[in-house]
Coordinates of C-alpha atoms and ligand atoms in Angstrom, one line a residue:
X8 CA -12.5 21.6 16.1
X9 CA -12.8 17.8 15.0
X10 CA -8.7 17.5 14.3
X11 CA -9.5 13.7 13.5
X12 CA -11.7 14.8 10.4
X13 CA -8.9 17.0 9.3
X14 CA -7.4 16.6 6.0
X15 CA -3.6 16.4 6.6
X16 CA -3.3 19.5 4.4
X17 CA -5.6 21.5 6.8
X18 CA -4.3 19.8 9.8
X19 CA -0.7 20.5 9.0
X20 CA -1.9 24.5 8.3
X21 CA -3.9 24.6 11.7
X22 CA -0.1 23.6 13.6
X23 CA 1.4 25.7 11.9
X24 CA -0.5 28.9 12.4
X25 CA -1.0 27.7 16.3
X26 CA -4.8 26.7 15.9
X27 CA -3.8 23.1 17.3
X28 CA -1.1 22.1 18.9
X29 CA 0.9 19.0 17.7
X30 CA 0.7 17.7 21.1
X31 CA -3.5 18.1 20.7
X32 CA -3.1 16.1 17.5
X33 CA -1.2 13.3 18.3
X34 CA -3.9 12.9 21.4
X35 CA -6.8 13.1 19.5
X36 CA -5.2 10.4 17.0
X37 CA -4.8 8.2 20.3
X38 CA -7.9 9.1 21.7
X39 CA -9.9 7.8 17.9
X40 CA -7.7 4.8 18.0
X41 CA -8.4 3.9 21.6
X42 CA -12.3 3.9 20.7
X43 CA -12.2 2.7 17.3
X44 CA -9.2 -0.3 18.2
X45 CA -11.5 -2.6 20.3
X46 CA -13.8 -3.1 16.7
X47 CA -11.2 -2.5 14.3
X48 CA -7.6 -4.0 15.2
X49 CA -6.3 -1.7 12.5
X50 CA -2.7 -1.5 15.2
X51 CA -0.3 -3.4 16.0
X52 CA 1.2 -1.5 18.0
X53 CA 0.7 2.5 18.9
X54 CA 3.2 4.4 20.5
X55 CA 1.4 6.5 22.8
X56 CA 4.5 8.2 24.7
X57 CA 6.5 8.3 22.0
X58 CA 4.3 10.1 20.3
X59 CA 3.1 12.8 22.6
X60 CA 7.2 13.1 23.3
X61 CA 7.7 14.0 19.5
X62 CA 4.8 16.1 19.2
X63 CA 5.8 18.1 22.3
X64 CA 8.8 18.6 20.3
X65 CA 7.4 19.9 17.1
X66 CA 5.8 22.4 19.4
X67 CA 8.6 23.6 21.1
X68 CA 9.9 24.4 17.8
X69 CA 7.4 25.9 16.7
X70 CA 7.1 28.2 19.8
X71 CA 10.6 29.6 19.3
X72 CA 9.4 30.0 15.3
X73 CA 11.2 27.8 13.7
X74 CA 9.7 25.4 10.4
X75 CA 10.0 21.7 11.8
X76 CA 8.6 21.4 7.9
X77 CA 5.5 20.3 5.6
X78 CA 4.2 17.7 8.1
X79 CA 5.1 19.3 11.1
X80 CA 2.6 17.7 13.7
X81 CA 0.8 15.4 11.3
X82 CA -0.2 12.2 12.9
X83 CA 0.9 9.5 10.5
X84 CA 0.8 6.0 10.8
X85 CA 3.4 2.9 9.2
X86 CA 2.6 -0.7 7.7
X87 CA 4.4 -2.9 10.0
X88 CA 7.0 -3.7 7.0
X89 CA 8.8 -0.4 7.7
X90 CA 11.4 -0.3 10.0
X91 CA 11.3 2.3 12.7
X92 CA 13.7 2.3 15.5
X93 CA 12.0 2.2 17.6
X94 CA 9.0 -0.5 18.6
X95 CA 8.5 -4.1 17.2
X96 CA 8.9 -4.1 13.1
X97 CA 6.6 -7.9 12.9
X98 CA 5.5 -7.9 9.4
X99 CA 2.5 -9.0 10.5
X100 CA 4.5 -12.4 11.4
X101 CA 5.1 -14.8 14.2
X102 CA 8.6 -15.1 12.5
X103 CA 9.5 -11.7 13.6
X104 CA 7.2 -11.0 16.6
X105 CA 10.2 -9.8 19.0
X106 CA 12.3 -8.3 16.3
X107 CA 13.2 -4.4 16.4
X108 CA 15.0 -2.5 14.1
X109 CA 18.1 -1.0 14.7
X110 CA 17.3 1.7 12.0
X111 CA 14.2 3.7 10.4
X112 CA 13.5 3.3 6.7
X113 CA 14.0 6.2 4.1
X114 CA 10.7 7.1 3.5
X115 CA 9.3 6.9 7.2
X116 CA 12.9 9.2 8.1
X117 CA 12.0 11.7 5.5
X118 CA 8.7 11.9 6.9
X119 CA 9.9 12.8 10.7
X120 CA 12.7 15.1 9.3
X121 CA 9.4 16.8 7.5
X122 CA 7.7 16.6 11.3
X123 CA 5.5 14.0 11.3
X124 CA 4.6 12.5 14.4
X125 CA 4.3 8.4 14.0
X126 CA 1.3 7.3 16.1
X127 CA 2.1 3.7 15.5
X128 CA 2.7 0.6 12.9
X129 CA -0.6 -1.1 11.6
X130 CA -1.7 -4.6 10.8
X131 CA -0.9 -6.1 7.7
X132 CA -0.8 -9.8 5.7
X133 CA 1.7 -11.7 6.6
X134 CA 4.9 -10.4 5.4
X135 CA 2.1 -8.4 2.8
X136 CA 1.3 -11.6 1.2
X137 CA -2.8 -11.4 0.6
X138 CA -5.8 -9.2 -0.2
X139 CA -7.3 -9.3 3.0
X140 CA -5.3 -8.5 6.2
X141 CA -6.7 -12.0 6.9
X142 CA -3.4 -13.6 6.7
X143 CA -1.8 -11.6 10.2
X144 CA -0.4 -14.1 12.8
X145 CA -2.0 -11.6 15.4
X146 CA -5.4 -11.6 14.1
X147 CA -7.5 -9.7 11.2
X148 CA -8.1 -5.8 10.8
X149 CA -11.4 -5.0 9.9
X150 CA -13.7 -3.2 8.0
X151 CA -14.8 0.5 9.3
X152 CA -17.9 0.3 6.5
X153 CA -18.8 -3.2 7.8
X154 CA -16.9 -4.3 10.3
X155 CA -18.0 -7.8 9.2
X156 CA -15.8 -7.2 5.7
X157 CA -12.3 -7.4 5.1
X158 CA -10.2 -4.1 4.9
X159 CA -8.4 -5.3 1.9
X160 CA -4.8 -5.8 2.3
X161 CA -2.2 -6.3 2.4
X162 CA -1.7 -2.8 3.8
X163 CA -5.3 -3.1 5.3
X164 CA -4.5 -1.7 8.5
X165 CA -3.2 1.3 7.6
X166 CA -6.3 1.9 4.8
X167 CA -8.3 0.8 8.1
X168 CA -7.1 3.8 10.3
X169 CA -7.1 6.2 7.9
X170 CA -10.7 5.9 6.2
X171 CA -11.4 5.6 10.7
X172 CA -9.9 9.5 11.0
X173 CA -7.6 8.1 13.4
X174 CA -4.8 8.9 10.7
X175 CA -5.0 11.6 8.3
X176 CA -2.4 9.3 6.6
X177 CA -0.6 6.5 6.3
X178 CA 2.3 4.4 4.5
X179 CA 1.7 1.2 2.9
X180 CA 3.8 -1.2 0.4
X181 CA 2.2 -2.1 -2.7
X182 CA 3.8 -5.8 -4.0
X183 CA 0.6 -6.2 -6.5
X184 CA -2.0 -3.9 -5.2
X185 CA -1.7 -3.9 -1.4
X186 CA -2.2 0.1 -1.5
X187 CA -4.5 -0.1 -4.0
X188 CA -7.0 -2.3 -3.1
X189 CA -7.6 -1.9 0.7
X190 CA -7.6 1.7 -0.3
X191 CA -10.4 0.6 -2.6
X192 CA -12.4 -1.4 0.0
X193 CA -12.2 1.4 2.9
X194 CA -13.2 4.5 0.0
X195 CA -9.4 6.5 0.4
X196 CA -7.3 7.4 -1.7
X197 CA -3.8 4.8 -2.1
X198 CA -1.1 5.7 -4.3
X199 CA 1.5 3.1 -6.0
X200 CA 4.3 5.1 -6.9
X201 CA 6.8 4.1 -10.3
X202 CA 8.9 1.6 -9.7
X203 CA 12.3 2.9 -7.8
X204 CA 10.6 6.4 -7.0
X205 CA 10.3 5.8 -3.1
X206 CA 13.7 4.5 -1.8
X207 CA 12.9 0.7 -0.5
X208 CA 15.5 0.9 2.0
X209 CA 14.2 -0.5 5.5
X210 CA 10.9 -2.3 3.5
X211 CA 11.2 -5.5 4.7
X212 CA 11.5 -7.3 0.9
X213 CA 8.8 -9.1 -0.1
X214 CA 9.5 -9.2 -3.8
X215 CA 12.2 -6.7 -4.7
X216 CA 11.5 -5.9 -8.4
X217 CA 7.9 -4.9 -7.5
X218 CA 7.9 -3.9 -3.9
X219 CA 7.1 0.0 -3.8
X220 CA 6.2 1.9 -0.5
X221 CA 3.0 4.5 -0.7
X222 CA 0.9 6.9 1.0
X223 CA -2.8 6.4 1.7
X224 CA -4.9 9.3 2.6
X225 CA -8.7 10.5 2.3
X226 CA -7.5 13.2 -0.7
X227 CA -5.2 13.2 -3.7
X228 CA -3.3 16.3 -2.5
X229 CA -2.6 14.7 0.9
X230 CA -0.9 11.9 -1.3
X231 CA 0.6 14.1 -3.0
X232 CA 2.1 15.9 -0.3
X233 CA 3.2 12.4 1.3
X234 CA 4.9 11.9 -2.1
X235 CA 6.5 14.8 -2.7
X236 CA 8.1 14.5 1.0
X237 CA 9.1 10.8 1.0
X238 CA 10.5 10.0 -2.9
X239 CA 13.8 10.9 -4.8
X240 CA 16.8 9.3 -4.9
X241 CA 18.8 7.5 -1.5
X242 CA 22.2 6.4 -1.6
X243 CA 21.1 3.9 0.6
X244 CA 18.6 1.7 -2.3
X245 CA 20.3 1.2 -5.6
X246 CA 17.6 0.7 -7.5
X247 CA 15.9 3.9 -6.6
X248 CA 15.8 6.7 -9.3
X249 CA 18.1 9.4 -9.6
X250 CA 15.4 11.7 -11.2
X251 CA 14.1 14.5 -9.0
X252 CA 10.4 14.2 -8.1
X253 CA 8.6 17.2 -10.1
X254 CA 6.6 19.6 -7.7
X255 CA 3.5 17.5 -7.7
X256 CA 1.6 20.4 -5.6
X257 CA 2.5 23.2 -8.0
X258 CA 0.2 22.2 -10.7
X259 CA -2.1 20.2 -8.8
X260 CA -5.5 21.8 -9.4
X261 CA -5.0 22.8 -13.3
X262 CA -7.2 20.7 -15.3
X263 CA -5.0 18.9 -17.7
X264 CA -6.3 19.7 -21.3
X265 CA -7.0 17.3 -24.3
X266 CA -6.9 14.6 -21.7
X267 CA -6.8 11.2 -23.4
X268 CA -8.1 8.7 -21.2
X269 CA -7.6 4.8 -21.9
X270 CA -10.2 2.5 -20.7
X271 CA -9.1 -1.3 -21.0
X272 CA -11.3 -3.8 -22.9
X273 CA -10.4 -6.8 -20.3
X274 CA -11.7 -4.5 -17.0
X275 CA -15.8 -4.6 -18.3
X276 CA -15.3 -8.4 -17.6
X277 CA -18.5 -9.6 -17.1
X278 CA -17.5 -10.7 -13.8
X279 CA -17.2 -7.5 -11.7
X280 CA -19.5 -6.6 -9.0
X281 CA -22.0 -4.5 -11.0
X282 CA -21.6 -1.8 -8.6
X283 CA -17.7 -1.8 -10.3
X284 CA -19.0 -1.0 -13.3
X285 CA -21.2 1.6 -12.6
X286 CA -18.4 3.1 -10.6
X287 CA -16.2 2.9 -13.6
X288 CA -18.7 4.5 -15.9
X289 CA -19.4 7.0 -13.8
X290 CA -15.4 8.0 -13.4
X291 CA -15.0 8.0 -17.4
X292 CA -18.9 10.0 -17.7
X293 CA -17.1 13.0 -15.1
X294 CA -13.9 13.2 -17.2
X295 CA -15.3 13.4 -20.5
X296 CA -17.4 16.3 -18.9
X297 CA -14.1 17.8 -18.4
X298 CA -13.1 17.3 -21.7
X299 CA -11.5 14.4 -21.9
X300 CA -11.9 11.8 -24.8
X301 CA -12.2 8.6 -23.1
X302 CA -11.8 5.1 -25.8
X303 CA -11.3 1.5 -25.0
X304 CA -7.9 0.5 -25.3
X305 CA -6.7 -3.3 -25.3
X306 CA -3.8 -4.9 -23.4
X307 CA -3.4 -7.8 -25.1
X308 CA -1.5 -9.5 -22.6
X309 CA -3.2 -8.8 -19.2
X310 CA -4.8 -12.0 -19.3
X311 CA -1.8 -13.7 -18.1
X312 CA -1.0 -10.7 -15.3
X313 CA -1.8 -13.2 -12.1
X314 CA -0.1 -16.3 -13.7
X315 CA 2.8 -14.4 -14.0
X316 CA 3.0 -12.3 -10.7
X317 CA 2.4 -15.3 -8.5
X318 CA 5.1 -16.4 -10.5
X319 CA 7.9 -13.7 -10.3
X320 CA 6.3 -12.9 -6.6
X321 CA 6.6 -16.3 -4.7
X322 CA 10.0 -16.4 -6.6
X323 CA 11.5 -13.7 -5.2
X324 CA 9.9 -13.8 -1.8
X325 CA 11.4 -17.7 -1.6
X326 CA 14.7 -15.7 -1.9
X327 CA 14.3 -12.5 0.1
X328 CA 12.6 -15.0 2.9
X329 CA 15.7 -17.6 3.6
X330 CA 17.7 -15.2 5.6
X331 CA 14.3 -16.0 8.7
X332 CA 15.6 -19.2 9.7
X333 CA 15.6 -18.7 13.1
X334 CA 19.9 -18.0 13.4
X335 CA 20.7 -15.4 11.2
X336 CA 17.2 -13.5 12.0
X337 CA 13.9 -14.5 13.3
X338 CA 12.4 -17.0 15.6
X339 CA 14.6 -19.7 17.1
X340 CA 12.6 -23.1 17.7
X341 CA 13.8 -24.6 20.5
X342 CA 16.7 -26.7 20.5
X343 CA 16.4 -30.3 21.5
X344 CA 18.9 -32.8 22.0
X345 CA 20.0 -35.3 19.0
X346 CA 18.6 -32.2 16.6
X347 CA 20.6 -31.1 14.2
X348 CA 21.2 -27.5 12.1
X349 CA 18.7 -28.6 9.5
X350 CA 16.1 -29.5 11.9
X351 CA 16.2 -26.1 13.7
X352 CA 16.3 -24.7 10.3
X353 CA 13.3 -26.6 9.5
X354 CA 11.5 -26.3 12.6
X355 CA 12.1 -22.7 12.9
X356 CA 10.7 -21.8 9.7
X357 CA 7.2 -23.8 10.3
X358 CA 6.4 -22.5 14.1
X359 CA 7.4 -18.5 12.3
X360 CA 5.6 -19.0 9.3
X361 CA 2.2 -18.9 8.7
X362 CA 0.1 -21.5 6.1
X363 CA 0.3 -19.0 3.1
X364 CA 3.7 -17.4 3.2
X365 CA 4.5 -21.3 3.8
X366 CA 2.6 -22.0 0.1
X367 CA 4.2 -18.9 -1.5
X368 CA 7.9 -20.1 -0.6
X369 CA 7.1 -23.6 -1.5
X370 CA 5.4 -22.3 -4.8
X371 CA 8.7 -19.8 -5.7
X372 CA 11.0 -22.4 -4.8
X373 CA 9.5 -25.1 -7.2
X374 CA 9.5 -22.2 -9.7
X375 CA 13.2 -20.9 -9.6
X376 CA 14.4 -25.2 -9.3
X377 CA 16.5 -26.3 -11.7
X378 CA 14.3 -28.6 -14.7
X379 CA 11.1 -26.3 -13.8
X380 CA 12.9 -22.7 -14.0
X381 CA 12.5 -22.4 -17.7
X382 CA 9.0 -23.8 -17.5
X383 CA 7.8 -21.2 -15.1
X384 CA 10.0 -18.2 -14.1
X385 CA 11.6 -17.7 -17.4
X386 CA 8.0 -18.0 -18.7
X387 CA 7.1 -15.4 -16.3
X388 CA 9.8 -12.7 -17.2
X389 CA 8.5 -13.4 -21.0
X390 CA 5.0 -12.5 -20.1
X391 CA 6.1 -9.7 -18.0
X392 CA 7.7 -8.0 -21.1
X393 CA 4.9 -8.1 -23.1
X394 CA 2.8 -6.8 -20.4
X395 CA 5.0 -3.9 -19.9
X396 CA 5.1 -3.6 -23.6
X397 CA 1.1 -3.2 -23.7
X398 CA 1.2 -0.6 -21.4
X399 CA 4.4 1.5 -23.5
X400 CA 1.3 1.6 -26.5
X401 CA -1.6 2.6 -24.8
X402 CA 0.2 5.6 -23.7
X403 CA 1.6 6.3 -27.0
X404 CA -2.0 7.4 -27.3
X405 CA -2.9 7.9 -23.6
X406 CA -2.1 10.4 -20.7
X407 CA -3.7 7.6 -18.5
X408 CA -5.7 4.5 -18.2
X409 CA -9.4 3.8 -15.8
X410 CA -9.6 0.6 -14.3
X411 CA -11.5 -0.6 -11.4
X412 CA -9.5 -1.4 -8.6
X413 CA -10.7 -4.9 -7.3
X414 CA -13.6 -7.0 -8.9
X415 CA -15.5 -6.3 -6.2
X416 CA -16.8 -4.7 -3.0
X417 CA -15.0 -5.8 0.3
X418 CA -15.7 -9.3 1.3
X419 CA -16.4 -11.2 4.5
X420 CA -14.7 -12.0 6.9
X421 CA -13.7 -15.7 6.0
X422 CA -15.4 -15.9 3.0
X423 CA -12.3 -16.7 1.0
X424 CA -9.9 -17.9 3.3
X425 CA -10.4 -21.8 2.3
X426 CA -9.9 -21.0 -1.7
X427 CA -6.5 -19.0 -2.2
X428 CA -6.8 -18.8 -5.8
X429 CA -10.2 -16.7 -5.6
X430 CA -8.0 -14.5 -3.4
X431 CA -5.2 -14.7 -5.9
X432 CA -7.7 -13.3 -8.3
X433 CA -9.1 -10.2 -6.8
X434 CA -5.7 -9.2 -8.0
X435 CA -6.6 -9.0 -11.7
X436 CA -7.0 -5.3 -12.1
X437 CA -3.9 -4.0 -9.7
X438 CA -0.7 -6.7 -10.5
X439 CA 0.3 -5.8 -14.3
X440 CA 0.8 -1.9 -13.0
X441 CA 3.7 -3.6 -10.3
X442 CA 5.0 -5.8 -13.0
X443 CA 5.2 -2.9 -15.6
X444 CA 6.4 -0.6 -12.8
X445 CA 4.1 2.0 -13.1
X446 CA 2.7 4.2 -11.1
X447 CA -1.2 4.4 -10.3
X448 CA -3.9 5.5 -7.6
X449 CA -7.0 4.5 -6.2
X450 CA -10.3 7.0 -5.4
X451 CA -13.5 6.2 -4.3
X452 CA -15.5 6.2 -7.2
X453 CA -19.3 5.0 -6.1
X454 CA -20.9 2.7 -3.5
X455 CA -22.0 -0.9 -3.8
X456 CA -25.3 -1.4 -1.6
X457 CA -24.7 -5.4 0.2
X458 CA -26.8 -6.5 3.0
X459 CA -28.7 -3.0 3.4
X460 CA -24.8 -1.3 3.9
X461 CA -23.3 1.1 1.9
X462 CA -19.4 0.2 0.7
X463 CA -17.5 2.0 -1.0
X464 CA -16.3 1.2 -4.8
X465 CA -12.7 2.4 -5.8
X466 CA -11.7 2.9 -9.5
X467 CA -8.0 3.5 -10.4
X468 CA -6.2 5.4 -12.9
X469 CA -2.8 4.4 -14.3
X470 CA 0.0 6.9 -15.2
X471 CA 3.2 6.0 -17.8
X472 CA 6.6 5.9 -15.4
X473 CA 8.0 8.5 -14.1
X474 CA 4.6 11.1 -14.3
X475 CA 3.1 10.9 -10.7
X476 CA 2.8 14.7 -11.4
X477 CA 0.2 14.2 -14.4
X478 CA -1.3 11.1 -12.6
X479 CA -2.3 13.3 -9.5
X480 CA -3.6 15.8 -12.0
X481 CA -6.0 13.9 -13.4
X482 CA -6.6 12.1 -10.4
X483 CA -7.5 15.4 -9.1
X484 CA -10.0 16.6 -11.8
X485 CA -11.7 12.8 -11.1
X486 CA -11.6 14.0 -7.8
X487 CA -13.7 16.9 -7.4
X488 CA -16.6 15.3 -9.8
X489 CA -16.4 12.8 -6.9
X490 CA -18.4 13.2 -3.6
X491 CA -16.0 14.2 -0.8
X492 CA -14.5 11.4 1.2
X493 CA -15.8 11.4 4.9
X494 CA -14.6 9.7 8.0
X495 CA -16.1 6.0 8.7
X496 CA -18.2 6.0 11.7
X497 CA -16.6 3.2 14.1
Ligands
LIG507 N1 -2.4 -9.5 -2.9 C1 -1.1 -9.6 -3.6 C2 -0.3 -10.7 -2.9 O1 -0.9 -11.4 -2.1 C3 -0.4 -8.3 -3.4 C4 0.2 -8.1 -2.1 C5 1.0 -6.9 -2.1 O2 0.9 -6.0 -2.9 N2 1.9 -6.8 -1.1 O3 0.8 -11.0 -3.3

């Protein structure tokens, strides 16, 4: 049996009923990463004894018949924002390449108690700031479609190992799309949960009032299944929910009926790859087949979703990033003689930090300073009402909304490194859905044929708050009009 083309539903059945042994999962995870690493770099770091130590366990419980739980055995794999405690926890960054974590996060912890087996922590922007994975102080992740294209990012390493098999799944953090769209560009499934439904506690903040963590897998009931293991409420993240998570598995394969879908004006911009908008087509062609009445909807206000999420973003991360100065955590510059506590400061912070998390706190802290704060943060929050508002009235008349998930197929390597705003903009269709809060998902949706190679072309659907239980739903119905989603060949 090919465990690495599993889907973590079937894997997790196989350990359970003794077809596969825990310990023969985690190795053929290892084994897939160890021949798909050299081309990939989708790890920074994998945990090979740990891993076979933990899945020996899982086995041992199983032998004397006891229910480790839903993931017992599955290999799983964490964005290097979530702290384990075990391991380095880098973010991706020079800033915090020594740094471990004295505790595990709430979402990776309900995953273990559930028996997952962590294989390792993947590559990632810097701190998750870009679309690319080309902002890592430790080098890029790449494509497994084209290994000359991007992943996507920020969470591009673990979209990267899990469209490679060597994960059945993974967790990511999505800021403004960093699920979504390297889910898009590597043809999985990436799932951006509401606002305060996964507990952030052990996230490394990036931007607190948008920061959500989220599984990716290659099908909507593995992400539902991640879901349903790792939200609900934790004493330990104020802002989390107190709602219990509905039984997203339940219901999952009922076809939801007089399905209203919402289709907004501003994503047929003329500027899309065309392959986008065939892929979104397509998607809105297979649910009216199912019955679903499918308009076009307007958002008045997305127009301004970048302007003000690199706003609020770059605000908060200027914040959430001032505790790395290199005493109370991070990198220490060296001390020299005649230096004093501003120059470390200052020091510190430019050897740890890389060019753009360096233009992102510069950007947030000219935003939030005193004489510019109305001018441009206030202005932010203003827009990031109405945005949210424009969302409340489509689904006054929708169950969901279709969008594509990027503009575009993965790029090239380098192709937009020396022009941040164009990178800024992939982010058109994915950053109002953070501001509102709301949940959404990714699927593969079609291919884009570039340079005789096949890509794959994600579309997303968006859910209101709170209703990751209809999103799935629907997502599932999309789904199975869908060709199945196969492992990458690396
Ligand atoms: N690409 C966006 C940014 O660079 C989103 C990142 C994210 O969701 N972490 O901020």
């Amino acid at each position: 049996m090919d465990v690495t083309a599993l889907s973590m539903t079937d894997l997790a059945d196989a350990i359970a009923h003794k077809r596969v042994s825990a310990e023969e999962a985690a190795r053929a995870s290892l084994d897939r990463a160890a021949k798909c690493e050299p081309a990939l770099h989708a790890f920074l770091e994998l945990f090979e004894r740990e891993a076979i130590e933990q899945a020996r366990a899982i086995d041992a419980r199983l032998a004397k018949h006891e229910h480790p739980g839903p993931l017992a055995g599955v290999p799983i794999a964490l964005k290097d924002n979530i702290c384990l405690s075990w391991g380095r926890t880098t973010c991706g960054s020079r800033m915090l390449e020594h740094y471990r974590s004295p505790y595990t996060a709430t979402a990776a912890q309900r995953l273990i108690d559930a028996g997952a087996v962590i294989i390792g922590k993947t590559n990632m922007d810097e701190f998750a700031m870009g679309s690319s994975c080309e902002n890592s102080a430790f080098g890029p992740t790449r494509n497994p479609w084209d290994v000359s294209r991007v992943p996507g990012g920020s969470s591009g390493g673990s979209a990267a190992a899990v469209a490679a098999g060597i994960v059945p799944g993974a967790l990511g953090s999505d800021t403004g799309g960093s699920i979504r769209q390297p889910a898009g560009f590597c043809g999985i499934v990436g799932l951006k949960p509401t606002y305060g439904r996964v507990s952030r506690y052990g996230l490394v903040a990036y931007a607190s009032s948008l920061d959500q963590i989220g599984p990716l897998t290659r099908s909507v009931r593995d992400a539902a299944l991640l879901m349903q293991v790792m939200a609900g409420a934790d004493e330990h993240d104020a802002t989390g929910s107190l709602r219990a998570m509905p039984d997203l598995l339940a219901e999952l394969e009922e076809p939801v009926n007089r399905l209203n879908i919402g289709v907004p004006r501003f994503a047929r911009s003329g500027t899309n790859h065309a392959a986008v908008g065939d892929s979104l087509e397509r998607a809105a062609a297979a649910l009216s087949a199912d019955g679903a009445v499918v308009r076009d909807v307007d958002l008045p206000h997305a127009g301004h979703g970048i302007a003000a999420y690199y706003l609020v973003a770059t605000a908060e991360a200027s914040s959430n990033l001032a505790r790395f100065d290199g005493v109370r955590y991070g990198r220490r510059a060296e001390v020299r003689a005649g230096e004093g506590l501003d120059d470390l400061y200052c020091r510190s912070r430019s050897e740890g930090f890389g060019p753009e998390v360096q233009r992102r706190i510069m950007l947030g802290t000219h935003a939030l300073s005193s004489g510019y704060y109305d001018a441009y943060y206030n202005t932010a929050l203003k827009a990031r009402r109405l945005i949210r508002r424009d969302f409340e009235t489509a689904f006054e008349t929708c169950d969901a909304l279709l969008l594509p998930a990027s503009p575009g197929p993965a790029f090239r390597l380098g192709e937009k490194t020396s022009d941040p705003l164009a990178l800024y903009l992939e982010d058109v269709y994915t950053v109002g859905v953070n501001l509102a809060g709301l949940p959404a998902v990714t699927l593969r949706a079609g291919a884009a044929m570039v340079d005789g190679r096949e890509l794959p072309v994600g579309v997303q659907l968006v859910g209101p708050a709170w209703r990751e239980d209809l999103l799935l739903r629907i997502a599932r119905m999309l789904e199975r009009s869908l060709p199945p989603v196969t492992v990458a060949a690396v």
